[in-house]
PDB file of C-alpha atoms in Angstrom:
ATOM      1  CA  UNK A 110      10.637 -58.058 -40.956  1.00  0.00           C
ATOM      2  CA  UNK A 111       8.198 -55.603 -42.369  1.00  0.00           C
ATOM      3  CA  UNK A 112       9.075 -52.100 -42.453  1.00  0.00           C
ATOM      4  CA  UNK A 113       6.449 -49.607 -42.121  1.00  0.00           C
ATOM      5  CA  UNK A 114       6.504 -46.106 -43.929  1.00  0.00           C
ATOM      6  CA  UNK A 115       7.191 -44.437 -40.233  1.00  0.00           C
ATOM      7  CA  UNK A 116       9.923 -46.504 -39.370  1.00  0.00           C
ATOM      8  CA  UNK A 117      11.473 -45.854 -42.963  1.00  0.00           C
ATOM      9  CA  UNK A 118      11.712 -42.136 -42.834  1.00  0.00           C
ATOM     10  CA  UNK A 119      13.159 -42.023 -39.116  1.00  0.00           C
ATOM     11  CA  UNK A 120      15.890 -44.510 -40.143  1.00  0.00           C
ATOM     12  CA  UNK A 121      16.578 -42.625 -42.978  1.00  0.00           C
ATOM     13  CA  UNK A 122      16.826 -39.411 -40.787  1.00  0.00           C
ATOM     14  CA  UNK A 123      19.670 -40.926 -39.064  1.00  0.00           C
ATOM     15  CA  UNK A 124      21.686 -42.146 -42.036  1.00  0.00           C
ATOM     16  CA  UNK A 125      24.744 -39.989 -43.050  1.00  0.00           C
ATOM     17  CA  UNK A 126      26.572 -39.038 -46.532  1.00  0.00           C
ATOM     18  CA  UNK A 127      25.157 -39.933 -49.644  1.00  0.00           C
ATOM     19  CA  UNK A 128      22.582 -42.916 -49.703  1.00  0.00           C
ATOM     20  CA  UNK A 129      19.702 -44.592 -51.045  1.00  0.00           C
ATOM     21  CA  UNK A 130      17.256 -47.205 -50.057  1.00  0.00           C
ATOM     22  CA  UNK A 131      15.776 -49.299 -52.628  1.00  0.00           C
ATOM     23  CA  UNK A 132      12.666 -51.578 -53.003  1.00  0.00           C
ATOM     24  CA  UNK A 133      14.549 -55.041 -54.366  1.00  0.00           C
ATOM     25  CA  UNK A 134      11.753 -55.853 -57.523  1.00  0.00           C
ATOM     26  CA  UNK A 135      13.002 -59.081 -60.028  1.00  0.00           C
ATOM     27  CA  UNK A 136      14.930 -57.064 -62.456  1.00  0.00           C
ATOM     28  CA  UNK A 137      15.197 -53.280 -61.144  1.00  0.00           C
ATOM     29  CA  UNK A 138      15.736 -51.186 -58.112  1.00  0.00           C
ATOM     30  CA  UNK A 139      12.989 -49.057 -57.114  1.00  0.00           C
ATOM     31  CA  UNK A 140      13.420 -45.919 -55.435  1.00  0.00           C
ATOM     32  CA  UNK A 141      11.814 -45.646 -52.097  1.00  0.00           C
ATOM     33  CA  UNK A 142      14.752 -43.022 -50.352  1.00  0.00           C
ATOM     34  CA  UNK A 143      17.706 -41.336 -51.646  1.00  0.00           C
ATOM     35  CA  UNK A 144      20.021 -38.291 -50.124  1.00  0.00           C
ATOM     36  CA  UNK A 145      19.621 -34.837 -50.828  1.00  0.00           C
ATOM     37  CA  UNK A 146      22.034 -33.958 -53.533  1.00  0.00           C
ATOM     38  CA  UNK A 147      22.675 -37.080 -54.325  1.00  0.00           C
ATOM     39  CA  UNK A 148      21.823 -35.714 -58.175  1.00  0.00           C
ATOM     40  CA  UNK A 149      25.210 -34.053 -57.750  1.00  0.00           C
ATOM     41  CA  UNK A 150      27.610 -37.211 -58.093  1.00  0.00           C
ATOM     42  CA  UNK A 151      26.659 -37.665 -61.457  1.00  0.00           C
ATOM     43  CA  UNK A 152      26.673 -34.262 -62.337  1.00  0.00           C
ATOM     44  CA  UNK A 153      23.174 -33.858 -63.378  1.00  0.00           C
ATOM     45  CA  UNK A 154      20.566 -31.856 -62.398  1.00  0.00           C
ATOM     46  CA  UNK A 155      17.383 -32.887 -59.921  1.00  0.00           C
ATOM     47  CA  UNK A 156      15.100 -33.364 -62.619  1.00  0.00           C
ATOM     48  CA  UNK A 157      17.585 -35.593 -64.899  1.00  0.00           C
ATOM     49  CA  UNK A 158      18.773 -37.271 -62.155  1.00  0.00           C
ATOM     50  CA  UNK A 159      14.475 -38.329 -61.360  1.00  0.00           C
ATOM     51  CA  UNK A 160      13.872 -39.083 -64.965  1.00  0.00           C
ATOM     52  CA  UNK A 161      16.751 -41.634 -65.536  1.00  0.00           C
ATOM     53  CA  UNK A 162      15.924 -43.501 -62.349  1.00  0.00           C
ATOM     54  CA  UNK A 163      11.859 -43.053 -61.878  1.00  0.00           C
ATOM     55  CA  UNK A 164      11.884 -46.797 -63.258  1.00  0.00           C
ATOM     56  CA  UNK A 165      14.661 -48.723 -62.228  1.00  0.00           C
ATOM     57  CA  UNK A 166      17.264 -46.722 -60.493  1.00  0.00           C
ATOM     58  CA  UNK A 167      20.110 -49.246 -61.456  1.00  0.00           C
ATOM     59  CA  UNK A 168      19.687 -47.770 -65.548  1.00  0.00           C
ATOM     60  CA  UNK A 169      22.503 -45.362 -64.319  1.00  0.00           C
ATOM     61  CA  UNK A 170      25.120 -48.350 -63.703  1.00  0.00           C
ATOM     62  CA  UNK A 171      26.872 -48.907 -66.488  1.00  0.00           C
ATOM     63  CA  UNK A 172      25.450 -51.941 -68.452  1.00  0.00           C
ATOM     64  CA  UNK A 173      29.098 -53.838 -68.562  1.00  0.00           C
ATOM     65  CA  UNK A 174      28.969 -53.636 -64.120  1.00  0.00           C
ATOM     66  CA  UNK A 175      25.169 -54.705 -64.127  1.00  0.00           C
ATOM     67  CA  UNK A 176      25.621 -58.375 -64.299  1.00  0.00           C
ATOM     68  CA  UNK A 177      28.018 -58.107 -61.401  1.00  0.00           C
ATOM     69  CA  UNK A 178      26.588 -55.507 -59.260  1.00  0.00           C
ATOM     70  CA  UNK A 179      23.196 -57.572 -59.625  1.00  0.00           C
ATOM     71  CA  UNK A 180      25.336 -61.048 -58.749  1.00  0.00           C
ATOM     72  CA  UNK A 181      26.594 -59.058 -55.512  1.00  0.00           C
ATOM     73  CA  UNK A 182      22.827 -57.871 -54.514  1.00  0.00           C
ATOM     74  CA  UNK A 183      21.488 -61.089 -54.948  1.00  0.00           C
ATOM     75  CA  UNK A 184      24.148 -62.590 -52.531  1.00  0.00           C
ATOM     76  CA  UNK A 185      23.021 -60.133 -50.204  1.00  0.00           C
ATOM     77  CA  UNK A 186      19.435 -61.057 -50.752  1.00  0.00           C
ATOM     78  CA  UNK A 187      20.800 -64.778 -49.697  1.00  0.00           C
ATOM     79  CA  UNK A 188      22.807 -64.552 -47.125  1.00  0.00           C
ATOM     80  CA  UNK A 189      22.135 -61.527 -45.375  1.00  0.00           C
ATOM     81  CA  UNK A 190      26.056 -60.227 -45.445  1.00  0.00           C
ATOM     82  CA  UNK A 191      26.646 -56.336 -46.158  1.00  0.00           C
ATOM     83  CA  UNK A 192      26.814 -55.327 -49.700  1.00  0.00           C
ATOM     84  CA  UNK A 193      30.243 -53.989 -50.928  1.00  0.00           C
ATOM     85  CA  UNK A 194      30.569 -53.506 -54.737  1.00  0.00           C
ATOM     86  CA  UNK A 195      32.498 -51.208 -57.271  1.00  0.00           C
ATOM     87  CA  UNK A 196      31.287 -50.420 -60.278  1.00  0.00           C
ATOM     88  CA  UNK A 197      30.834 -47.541 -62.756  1.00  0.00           C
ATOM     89  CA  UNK A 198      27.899 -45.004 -63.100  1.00  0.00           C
ATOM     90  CA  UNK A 199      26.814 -42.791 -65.675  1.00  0.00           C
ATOM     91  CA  UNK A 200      28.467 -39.155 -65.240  1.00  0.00           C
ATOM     92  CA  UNK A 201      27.171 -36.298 -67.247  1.00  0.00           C
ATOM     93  CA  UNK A 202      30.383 -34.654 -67.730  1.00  0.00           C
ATOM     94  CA  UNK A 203      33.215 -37.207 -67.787  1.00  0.00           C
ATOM     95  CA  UNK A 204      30.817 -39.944 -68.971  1.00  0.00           C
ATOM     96  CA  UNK A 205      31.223 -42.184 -65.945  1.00  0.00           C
ATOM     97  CA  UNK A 206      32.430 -42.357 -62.352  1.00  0.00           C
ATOM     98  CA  UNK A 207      33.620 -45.195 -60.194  1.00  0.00           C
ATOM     99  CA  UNK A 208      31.171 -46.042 -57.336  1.00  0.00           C
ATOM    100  CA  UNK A 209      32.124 -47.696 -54.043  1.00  0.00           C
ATOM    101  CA  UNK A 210      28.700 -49.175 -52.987  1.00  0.00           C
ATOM    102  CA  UNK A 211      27.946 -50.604 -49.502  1.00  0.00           C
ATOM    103  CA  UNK A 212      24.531 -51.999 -47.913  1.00  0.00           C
ATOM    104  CA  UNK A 213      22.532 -54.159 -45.883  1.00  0.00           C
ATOM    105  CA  UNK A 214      19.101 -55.168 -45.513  1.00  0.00           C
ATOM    106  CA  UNK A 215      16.634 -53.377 -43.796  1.00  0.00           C
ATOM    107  CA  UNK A 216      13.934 -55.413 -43.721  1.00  0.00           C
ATOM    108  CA  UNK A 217      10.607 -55.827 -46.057  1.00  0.00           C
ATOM    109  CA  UNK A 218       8.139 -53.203 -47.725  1.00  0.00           C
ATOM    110  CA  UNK A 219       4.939 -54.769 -49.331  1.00  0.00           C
ATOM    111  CA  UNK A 220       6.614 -58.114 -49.366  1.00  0.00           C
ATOM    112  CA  UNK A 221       9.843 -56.668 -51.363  1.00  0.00           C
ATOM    113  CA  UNK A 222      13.105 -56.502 -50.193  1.00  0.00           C
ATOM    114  CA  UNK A 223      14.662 -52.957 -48.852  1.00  0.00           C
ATOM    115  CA  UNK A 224      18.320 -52.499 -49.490  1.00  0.00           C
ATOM    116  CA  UNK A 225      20.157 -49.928 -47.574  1.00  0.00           C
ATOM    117  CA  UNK A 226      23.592 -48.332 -49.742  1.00  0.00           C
ATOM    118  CA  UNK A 227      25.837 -46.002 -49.040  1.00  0.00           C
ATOM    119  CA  UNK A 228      28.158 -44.225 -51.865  1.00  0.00           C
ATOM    120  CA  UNK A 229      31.489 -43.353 -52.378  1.00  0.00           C
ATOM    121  CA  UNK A 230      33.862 -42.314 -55.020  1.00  0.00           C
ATOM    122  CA  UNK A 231      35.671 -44.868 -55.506  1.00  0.00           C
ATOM    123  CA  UNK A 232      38.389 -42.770 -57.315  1.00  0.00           C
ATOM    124  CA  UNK A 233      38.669 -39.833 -54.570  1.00  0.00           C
ATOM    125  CA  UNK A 234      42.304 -41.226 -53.632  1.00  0.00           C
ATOM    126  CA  UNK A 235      42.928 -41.136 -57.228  1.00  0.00           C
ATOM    127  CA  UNK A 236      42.061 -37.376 -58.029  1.00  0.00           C
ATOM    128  CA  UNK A 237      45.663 -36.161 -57.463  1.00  0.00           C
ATOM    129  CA  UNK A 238      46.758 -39.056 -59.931  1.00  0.00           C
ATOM    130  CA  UNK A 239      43.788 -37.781 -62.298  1.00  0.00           C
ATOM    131  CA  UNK A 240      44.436 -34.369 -62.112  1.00  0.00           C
ATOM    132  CA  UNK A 241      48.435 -34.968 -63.417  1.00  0.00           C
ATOM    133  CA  UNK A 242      46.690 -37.759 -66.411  1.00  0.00           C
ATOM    134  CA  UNK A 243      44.559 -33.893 -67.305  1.00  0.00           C
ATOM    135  CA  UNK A 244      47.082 -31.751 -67.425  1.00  0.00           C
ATOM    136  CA  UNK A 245      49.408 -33.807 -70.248  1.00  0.00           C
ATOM    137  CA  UNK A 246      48.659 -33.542 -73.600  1.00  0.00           C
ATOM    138  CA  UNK A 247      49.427 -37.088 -74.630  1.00  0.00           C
ATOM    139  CA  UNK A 248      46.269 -38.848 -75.145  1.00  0.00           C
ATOM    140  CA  UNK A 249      46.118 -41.552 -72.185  1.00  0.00           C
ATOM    141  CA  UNK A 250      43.592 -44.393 -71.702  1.00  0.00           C
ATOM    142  CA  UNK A 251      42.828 -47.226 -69.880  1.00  0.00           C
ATOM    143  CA  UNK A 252      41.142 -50.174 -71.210  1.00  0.00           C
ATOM    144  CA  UNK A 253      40.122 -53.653 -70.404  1.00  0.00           C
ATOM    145  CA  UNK A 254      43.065 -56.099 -71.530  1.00  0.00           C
ATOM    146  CA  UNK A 255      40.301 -58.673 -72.641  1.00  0.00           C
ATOM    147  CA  UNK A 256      37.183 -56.735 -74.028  1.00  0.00           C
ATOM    148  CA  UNK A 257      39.039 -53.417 -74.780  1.00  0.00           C
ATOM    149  CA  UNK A 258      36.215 -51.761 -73.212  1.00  0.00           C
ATOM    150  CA  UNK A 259      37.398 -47.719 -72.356  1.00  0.00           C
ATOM    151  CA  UNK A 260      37.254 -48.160 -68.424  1.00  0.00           C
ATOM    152  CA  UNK A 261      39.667 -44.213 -68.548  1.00  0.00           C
ATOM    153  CA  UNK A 262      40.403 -41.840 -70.457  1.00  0.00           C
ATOM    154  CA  UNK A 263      42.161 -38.651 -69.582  1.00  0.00           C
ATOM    155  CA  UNK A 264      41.116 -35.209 -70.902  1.00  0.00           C
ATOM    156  CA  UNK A 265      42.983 -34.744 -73.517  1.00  0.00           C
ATOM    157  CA  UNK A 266      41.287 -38.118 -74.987  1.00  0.00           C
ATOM    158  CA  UNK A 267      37.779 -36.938 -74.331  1.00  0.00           C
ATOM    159  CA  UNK A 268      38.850 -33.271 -76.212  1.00  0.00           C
ATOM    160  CA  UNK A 269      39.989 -35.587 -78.628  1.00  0.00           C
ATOM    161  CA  UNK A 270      35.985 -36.015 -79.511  1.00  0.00           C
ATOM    162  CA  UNK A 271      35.709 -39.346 -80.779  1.00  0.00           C
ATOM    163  CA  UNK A 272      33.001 -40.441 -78.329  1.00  0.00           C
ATOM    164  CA  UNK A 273      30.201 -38.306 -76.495  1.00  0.00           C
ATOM    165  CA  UNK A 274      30.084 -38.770 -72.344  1.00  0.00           C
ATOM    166  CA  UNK A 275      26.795 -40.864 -73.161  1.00  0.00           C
ATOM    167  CA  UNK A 276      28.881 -43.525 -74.707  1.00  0.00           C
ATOM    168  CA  UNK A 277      31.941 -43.504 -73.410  1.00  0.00           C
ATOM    169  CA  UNK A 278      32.180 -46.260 -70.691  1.00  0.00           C
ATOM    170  CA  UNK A 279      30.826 -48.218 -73.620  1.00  0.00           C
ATOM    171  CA  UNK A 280      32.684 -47.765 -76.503  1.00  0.00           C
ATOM    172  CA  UNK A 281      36.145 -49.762 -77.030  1.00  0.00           C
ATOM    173  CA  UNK A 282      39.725 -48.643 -77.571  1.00  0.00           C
ATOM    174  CA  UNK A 283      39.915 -49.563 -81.533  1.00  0.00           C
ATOM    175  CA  UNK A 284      36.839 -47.478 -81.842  1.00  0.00           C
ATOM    176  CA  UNK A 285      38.134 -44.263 -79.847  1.00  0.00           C
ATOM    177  CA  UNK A 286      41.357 -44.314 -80.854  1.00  0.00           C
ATOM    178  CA  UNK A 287      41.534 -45.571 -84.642  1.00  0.00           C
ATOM    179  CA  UNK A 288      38.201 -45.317 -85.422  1.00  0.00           C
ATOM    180  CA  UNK A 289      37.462 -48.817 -85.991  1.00  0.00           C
ATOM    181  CA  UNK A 290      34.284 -51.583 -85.825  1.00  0.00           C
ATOM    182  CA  UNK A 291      36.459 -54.368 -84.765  1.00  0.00           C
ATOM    183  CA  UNK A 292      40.014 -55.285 -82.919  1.00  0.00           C
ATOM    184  CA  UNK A 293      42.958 -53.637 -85.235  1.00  0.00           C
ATOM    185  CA  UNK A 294      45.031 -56.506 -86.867  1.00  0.00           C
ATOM    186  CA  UNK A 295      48.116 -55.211 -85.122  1.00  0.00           C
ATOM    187  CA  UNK A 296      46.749 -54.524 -81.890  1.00  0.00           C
ATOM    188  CA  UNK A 297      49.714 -54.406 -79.540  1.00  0.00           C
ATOM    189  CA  UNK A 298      48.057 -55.665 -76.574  1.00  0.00           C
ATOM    190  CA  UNK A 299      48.557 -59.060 -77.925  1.00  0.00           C
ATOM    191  CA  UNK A 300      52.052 -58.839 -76.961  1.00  0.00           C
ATOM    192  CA  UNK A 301      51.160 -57.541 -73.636  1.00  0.00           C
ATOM    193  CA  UNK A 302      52.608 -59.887 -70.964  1.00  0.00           C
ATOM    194  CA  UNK A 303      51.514 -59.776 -66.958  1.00  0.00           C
ATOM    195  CA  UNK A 304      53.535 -57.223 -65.325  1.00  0.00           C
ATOM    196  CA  UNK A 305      55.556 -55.838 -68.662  1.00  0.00           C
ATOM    197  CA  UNK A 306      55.591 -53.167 -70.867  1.00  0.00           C
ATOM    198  CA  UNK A 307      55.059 -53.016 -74.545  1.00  0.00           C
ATOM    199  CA  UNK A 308      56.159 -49.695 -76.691  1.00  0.00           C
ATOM    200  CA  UNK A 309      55.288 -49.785 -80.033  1.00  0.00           C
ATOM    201  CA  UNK A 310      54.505 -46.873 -83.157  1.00  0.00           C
ATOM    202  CA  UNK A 311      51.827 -47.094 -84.940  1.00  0.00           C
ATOM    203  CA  UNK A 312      49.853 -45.197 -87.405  1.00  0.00           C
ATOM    204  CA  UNK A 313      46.806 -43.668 -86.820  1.00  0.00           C
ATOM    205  CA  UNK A 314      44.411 -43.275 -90.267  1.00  0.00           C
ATOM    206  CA  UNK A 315      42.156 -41.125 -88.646  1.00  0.00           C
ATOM    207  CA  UNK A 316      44.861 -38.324 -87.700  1.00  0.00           C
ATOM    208  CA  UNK A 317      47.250 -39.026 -90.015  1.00  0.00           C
ATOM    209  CA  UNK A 318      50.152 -39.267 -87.832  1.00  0.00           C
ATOM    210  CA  UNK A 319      52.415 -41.774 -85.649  1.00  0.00           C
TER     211      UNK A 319
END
């Protein structure tokens, strides 16, 4: 079903919380709606948030979630169920956020499809458990047991300045941590088993310490 310009902005007068609509093009979503303040998840001003999305508005989604937030559109495209995603988004502060993203179809605009989402933080029930991470001094992170891809780190570890907020979500533990191009030779997580615990001491070149 076409949509018309009209019938776009009264729908979108009736939507609530933070959304967007988006223009479905082959590889990029294009911005035809999006909340007031919306800017304000990421942390970013009005004008950044407009310049890092005026061309595809998915270049703020972290480019390890792309592949699967673009599987879970395209699904969406094909069978017409509701969208419902996580996935990570740049954040200007703590270098990324976890997004809770869920949509539907709208209909057609010039033959492209429109793609109604709504946002949450996927982390709000997790700020108390945040909060208590910030407040030690122990550097703590949280990384992908496979790709050792950063997916947390607490704010001690992002004092600890060994990667900017551009980069973090990107960067891997051996590189944050020990300052390293590739996976350490004793990396621990080798040993780690499904549901155990592994405590080891190691030295750290960079700091010079245990």
């Amino acid at each position: 079903m076409e949509i018309t310009q009209e019938e776009l902005t009264a729908i979108c007068q009736r939507i609530p919380g933070d959304a967007a609509v988006y223009r479905v093009m082959d590889n990029a979503l294009e911005t035809v709606y999006r909340s007031p303040g919306l800017y304000e998840r990421n942390a970013m001003s009005e004008l950044e948030y407009k310049y890092r999305t005026q061309k595809n508005a998915a270049d703020l989604i972290q480019p390890g979630d792309l592949p699967a937030v673009w599987q879970a559109i395209r699904q969406t495209l094909a069978t017409g169920k509701e969208l419902d995603c996580y996935y990570r988004v740049f954040h200007k502060t703590r270098g990324f956020d976890w997004l809770h993203a869920q949509g539907r179809l709208l209909g057609e605009m010039d033959g492209r499809p429109l793609l109604l989402v709504l946002f949450t933080n996927a982390a709000t029930e997790l700020n108390i458990f945040q909060m208590l991470l910030d407040r030690s001094s122990r550097f703590i992170y949280v990384c992908d047991w496979q790709t050792r891809e950063i997916l947390y780190a607490n704010l001690a570890a992002r004092r600890q300045g060994a990667f900017s907020s551009e980069g973090q979500a990107q960067r891997h533990c051996y590189e944050c941590i020990r300052g390293r191009a590739a996976v350490c030779e004793d990396c621990f997580l080798r040993a780690v088993k499904a549901q155990g615990i592994v405590s080891q001491e190691l030295y750290n070149e960079r700091q010079e310490r245990w």
